[in-house]
PDB file of C-alpha atoms in Angstrom:
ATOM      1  CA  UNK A   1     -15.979  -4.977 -18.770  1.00  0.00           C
ATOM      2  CA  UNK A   2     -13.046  -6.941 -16.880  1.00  0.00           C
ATOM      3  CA  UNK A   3     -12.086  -6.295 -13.640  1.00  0.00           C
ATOM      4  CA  UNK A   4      -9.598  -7.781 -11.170  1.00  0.00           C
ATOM      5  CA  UNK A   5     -10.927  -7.560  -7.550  1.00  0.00           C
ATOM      6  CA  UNK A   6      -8.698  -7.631  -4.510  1.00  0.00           C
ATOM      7  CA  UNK A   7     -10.406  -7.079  -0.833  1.00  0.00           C
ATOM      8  CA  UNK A   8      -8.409  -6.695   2.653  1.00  0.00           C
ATOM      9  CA  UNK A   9     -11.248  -7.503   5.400  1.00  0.00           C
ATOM     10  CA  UNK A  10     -10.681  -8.064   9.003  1.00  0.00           C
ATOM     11  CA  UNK A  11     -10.890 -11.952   9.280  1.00  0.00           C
ATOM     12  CA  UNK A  12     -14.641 -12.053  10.687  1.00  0.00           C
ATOM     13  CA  UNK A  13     -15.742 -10.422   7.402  1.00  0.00           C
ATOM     14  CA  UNK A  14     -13.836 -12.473   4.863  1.00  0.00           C
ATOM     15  CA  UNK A  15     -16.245 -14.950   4.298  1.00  0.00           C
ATOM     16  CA  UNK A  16     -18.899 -12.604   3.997  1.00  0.00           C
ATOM     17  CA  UNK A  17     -17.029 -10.998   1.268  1.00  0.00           C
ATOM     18  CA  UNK A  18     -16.435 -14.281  -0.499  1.00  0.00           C
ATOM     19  CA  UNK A  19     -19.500 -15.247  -0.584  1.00  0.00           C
ATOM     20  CA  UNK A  20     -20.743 -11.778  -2.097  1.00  0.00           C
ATOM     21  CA  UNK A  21     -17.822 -11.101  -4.542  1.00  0.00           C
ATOM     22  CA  UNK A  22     -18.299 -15.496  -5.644  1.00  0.00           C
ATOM     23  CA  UNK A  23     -21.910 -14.369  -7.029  1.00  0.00           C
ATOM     24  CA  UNK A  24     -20.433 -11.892  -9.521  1.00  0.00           C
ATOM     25  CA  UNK A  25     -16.834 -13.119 -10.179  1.00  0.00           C
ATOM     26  CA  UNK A  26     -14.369 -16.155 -10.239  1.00  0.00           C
ATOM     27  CA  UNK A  27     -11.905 -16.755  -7.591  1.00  0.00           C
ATOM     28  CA  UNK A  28      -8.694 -17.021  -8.296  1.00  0.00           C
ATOM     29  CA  UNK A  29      -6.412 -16.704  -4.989  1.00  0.00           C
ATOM     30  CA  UNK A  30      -7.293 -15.685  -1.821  1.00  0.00           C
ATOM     31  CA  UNK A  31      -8.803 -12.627  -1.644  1.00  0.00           C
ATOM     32  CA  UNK A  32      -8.972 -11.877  -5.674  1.00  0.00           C
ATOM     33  CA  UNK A  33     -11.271 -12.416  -7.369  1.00  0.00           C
ATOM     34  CA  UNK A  34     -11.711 -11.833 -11.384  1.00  0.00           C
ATOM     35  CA  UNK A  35     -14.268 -11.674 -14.289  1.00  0.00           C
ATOM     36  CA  UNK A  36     -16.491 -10.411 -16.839  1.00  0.00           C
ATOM     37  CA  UNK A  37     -19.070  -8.012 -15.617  1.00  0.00           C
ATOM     38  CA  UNK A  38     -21.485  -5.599 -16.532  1.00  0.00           C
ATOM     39  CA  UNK A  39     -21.703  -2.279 -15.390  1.00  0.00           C
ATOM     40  CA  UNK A  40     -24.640  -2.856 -13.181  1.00  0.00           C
ATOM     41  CA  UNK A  41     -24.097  -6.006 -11.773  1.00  0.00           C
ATOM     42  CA  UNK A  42     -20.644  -4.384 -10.591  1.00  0.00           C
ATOM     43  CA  UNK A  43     -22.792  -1.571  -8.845  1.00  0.00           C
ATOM     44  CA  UNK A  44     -24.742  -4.496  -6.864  1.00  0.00           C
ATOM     45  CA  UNK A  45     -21.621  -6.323  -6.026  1.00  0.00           C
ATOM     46  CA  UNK A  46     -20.126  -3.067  -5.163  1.00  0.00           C
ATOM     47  CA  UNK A  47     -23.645  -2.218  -2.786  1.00  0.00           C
ATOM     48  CA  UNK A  48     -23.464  -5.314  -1.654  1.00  0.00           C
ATOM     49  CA  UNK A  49     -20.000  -4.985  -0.685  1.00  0.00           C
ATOM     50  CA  UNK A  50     -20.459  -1.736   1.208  1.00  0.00           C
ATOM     51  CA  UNK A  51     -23.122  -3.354   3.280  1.00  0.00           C
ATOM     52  CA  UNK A  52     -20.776  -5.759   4.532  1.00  0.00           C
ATOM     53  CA  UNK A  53     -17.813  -3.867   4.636  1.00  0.00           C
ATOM     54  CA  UNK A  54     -16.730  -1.619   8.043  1.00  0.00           C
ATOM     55  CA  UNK A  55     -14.772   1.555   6.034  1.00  0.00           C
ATOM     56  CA  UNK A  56     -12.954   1.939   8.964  1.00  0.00           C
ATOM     57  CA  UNK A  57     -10.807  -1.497   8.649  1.00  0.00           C
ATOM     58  CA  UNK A  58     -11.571  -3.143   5.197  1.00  0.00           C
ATOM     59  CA  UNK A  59     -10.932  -1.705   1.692  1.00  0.00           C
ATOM     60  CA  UNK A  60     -11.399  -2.916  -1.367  1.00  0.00           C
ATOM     61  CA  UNK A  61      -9.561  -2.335  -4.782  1.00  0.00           C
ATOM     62  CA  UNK A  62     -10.894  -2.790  -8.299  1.00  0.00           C
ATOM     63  CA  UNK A  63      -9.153  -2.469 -11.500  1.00  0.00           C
ATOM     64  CA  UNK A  64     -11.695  -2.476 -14.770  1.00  0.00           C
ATOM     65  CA  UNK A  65     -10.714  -2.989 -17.939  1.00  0.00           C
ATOM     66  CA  UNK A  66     -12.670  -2.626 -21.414  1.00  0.00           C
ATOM     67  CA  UNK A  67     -11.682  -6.201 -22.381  1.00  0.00           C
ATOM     68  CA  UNK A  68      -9.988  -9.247 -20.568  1.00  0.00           C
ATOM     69  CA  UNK A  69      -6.013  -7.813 -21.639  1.00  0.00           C
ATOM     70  CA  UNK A  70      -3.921  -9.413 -19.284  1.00  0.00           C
ATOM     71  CA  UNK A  71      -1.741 -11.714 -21.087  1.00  0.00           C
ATOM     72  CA  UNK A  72      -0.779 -13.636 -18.185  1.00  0.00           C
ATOM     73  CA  UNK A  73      -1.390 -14.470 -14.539  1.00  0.00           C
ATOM     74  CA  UNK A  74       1.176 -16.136 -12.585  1.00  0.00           C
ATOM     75  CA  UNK A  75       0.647 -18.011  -9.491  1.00  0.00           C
ATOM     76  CA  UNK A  76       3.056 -18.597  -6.878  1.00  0.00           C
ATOM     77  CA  UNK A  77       2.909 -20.083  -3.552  1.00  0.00           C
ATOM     78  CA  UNK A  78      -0.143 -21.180  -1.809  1.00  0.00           C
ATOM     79  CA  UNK A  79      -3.189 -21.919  -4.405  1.00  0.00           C
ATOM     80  CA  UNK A  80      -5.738 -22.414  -1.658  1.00  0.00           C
ATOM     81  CA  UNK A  81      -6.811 -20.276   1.078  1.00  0.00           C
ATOM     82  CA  UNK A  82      -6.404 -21.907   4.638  1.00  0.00           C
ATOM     83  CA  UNK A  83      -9.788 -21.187   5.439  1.00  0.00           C
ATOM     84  CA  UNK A  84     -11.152 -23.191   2.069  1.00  0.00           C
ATOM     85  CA  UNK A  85     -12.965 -25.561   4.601  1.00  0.00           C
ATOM     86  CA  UNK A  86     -14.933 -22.129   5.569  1.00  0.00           C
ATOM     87  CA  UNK A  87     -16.400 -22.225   1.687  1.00  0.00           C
ATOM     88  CA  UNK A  88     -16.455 -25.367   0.126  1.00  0.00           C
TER      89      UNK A  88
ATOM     90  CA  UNK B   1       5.591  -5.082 -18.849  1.00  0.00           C
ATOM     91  CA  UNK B   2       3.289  -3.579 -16.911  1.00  0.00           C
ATOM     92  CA  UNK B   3       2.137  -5.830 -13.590  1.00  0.00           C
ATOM     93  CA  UNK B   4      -0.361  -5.591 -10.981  1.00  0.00           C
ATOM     94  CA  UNK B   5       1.385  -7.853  -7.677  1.00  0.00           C
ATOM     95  CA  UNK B   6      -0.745  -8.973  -5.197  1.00  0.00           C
ATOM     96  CA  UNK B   7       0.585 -11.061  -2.034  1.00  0.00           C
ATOM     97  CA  UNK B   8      -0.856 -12.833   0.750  1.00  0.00           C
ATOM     98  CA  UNK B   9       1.437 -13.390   3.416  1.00  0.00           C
ATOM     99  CA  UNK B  10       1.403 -14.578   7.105  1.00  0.00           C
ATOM    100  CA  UNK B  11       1.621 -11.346   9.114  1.00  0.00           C
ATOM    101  CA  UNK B  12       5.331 -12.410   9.986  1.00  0.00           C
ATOM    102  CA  UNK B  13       6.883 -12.078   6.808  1.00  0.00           C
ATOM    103  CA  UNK B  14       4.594  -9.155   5.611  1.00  0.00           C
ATOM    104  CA  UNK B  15       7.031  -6.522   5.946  1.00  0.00           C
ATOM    105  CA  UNK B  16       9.591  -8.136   3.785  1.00  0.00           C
ATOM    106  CA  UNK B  17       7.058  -8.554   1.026  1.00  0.00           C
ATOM    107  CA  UNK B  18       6.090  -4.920   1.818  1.00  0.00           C
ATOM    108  CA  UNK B  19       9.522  -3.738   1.464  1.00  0.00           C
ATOM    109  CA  UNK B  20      11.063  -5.870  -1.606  1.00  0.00           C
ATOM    110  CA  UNK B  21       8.141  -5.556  -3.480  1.00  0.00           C
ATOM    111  CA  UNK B  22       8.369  -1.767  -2.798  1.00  0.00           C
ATOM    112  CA  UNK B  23      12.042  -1.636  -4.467  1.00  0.00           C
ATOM    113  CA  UNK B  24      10.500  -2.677  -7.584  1.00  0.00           C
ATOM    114  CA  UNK B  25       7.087  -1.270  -8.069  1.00  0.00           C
ATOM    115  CA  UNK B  26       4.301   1.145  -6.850  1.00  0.00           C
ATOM    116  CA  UNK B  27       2.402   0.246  -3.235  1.00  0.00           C
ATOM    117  CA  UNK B  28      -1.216   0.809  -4.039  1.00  0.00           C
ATOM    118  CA  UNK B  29      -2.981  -0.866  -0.834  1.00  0.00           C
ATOM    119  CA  UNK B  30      -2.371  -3.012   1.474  1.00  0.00           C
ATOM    120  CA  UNK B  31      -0.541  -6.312  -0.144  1.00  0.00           C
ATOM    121  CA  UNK B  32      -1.059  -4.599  -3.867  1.00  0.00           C
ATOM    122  CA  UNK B  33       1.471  -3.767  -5.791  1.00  0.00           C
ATOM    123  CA  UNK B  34       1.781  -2.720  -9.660  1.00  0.00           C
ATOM    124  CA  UNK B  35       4.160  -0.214 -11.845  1.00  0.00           C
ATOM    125  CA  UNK B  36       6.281  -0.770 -15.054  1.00  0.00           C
ATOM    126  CA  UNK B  37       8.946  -3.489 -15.160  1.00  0.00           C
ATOM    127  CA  UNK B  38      11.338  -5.256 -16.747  1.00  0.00           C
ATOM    128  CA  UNK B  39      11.542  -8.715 -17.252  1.00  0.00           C
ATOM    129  CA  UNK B  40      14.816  -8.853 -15.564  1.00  0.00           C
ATOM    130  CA  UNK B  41      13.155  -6.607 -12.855  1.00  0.00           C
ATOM    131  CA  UNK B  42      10.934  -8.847 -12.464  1.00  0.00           C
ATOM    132  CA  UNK B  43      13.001 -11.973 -12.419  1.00  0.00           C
ATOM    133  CA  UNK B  44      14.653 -10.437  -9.680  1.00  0.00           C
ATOM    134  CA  UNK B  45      11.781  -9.716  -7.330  1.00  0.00           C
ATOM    135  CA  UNK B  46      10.300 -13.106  -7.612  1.00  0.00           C
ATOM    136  CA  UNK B  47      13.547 -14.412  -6.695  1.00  0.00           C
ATOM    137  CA  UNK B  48      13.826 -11.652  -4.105  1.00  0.00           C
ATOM    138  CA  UNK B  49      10.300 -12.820  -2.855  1.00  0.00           C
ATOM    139  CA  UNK B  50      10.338 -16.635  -3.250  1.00  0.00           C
ATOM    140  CA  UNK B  51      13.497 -16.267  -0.475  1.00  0.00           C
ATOM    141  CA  UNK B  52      10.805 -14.362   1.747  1.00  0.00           C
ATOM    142  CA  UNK B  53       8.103 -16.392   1.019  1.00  0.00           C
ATOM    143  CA  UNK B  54       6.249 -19.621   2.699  1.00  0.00           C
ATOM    144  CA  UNK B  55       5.485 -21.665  -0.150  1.00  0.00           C
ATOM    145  CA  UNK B  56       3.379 -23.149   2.005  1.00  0.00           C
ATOM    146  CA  UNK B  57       1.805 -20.274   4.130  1.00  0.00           C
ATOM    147  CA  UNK B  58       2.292 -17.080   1.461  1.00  0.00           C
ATOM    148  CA  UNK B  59       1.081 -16.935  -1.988  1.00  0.00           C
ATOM    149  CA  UNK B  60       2.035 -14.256  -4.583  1.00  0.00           C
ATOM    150  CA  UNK B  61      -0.757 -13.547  -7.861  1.00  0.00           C
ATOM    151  CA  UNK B  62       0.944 -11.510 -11.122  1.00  0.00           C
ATOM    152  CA  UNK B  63      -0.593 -10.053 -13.607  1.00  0.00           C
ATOM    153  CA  UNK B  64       1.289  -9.309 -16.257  1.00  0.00           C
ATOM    154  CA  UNK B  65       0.268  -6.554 -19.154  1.00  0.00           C
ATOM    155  CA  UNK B  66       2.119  -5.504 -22.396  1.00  0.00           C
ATOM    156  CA  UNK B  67       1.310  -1.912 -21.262  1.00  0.00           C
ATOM    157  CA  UNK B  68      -0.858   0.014 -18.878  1.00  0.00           C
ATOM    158  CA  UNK B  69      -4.007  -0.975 -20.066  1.00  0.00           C
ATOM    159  CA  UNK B  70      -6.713  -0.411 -17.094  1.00  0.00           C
ATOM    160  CA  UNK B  71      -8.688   2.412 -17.282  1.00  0.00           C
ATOM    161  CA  UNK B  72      -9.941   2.518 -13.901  1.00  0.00           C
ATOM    162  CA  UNK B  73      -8.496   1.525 -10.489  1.00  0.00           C
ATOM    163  CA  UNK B  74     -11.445   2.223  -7.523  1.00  0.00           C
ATOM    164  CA  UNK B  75     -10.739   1.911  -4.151  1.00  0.00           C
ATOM    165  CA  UNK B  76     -13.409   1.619  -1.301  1.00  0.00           C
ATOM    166  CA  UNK B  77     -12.540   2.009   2.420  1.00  0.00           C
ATOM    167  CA  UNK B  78      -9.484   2.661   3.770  1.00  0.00           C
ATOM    168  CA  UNK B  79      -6.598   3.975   1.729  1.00  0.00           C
ATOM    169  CA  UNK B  80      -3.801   2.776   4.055  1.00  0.00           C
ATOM    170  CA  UNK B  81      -2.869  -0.081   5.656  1.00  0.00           C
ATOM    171  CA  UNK B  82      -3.233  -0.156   9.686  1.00  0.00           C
ATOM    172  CA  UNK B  83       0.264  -1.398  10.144  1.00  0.00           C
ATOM    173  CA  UNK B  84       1.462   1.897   8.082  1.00  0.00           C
ATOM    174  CA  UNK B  85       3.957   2.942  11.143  1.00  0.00           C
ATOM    175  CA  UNK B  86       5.855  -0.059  10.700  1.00  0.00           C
ATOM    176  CA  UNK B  87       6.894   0.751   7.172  1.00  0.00           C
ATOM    177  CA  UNK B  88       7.364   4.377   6.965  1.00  0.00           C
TER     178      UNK B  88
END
């Protein structure tokens, strides 16, 4: 399937979340992340995600699609994080 | 069109993203957006938001889809945002 991943972690998590959600899918802005994935790798990213994650401040959204149907993404703004030094 | 918005905005000016985007479309979590829309809609939120916006603090991601074609939207962790009293 497709999905479109969007997280909203307290600032001492985010690059914990990068990191995990970078194994599975491809960045595209910030905190989104997108890609091709199979059920069961999405169950370890989403394990993985749960480990890091404190339910009381962070949440995470995921949209899944059967096939990649957007027929555009639009970017405006800001293409880099700030913290891109954190990553890269 | 059907679009899934997401923003990322310095604190400051997230309550104006918060609140034009929420003239236009849905609120689903924190900075994510998505509903039906025009194209002139549309037009007129992105100017609505590139006034608001930091073009070199904020960034704003669209996806845009002929119709509603996800077939799953997950959330994990909390459902609202923690600076809920300042919108509602």
């Amino acid at each position: 399937m497709f999905v479109i991943l969007v997280y909203d972690a307290n600032e001492k998590r985010v690059q914990k979340f990068h990191k995990a959600c970078k194994k599975y899918l491809t960045w595209v802005q910030n905190s989104v992340f997108e890609g091709e994935i199979t059920d069961a790798a999405l169950r370890l990213l989403k394990d993985e995600l749960k480990e890091i994650m404190d339910d009381k401040e962070d949440s995470i959204l995921i949209y899944k699609f059967r096939t990649k149907k957007y027929y555009e993404r639009e970017s405006i703004g800001v293409k880099k994080p700030s913290h891109e030094d954190m990553f890269f």
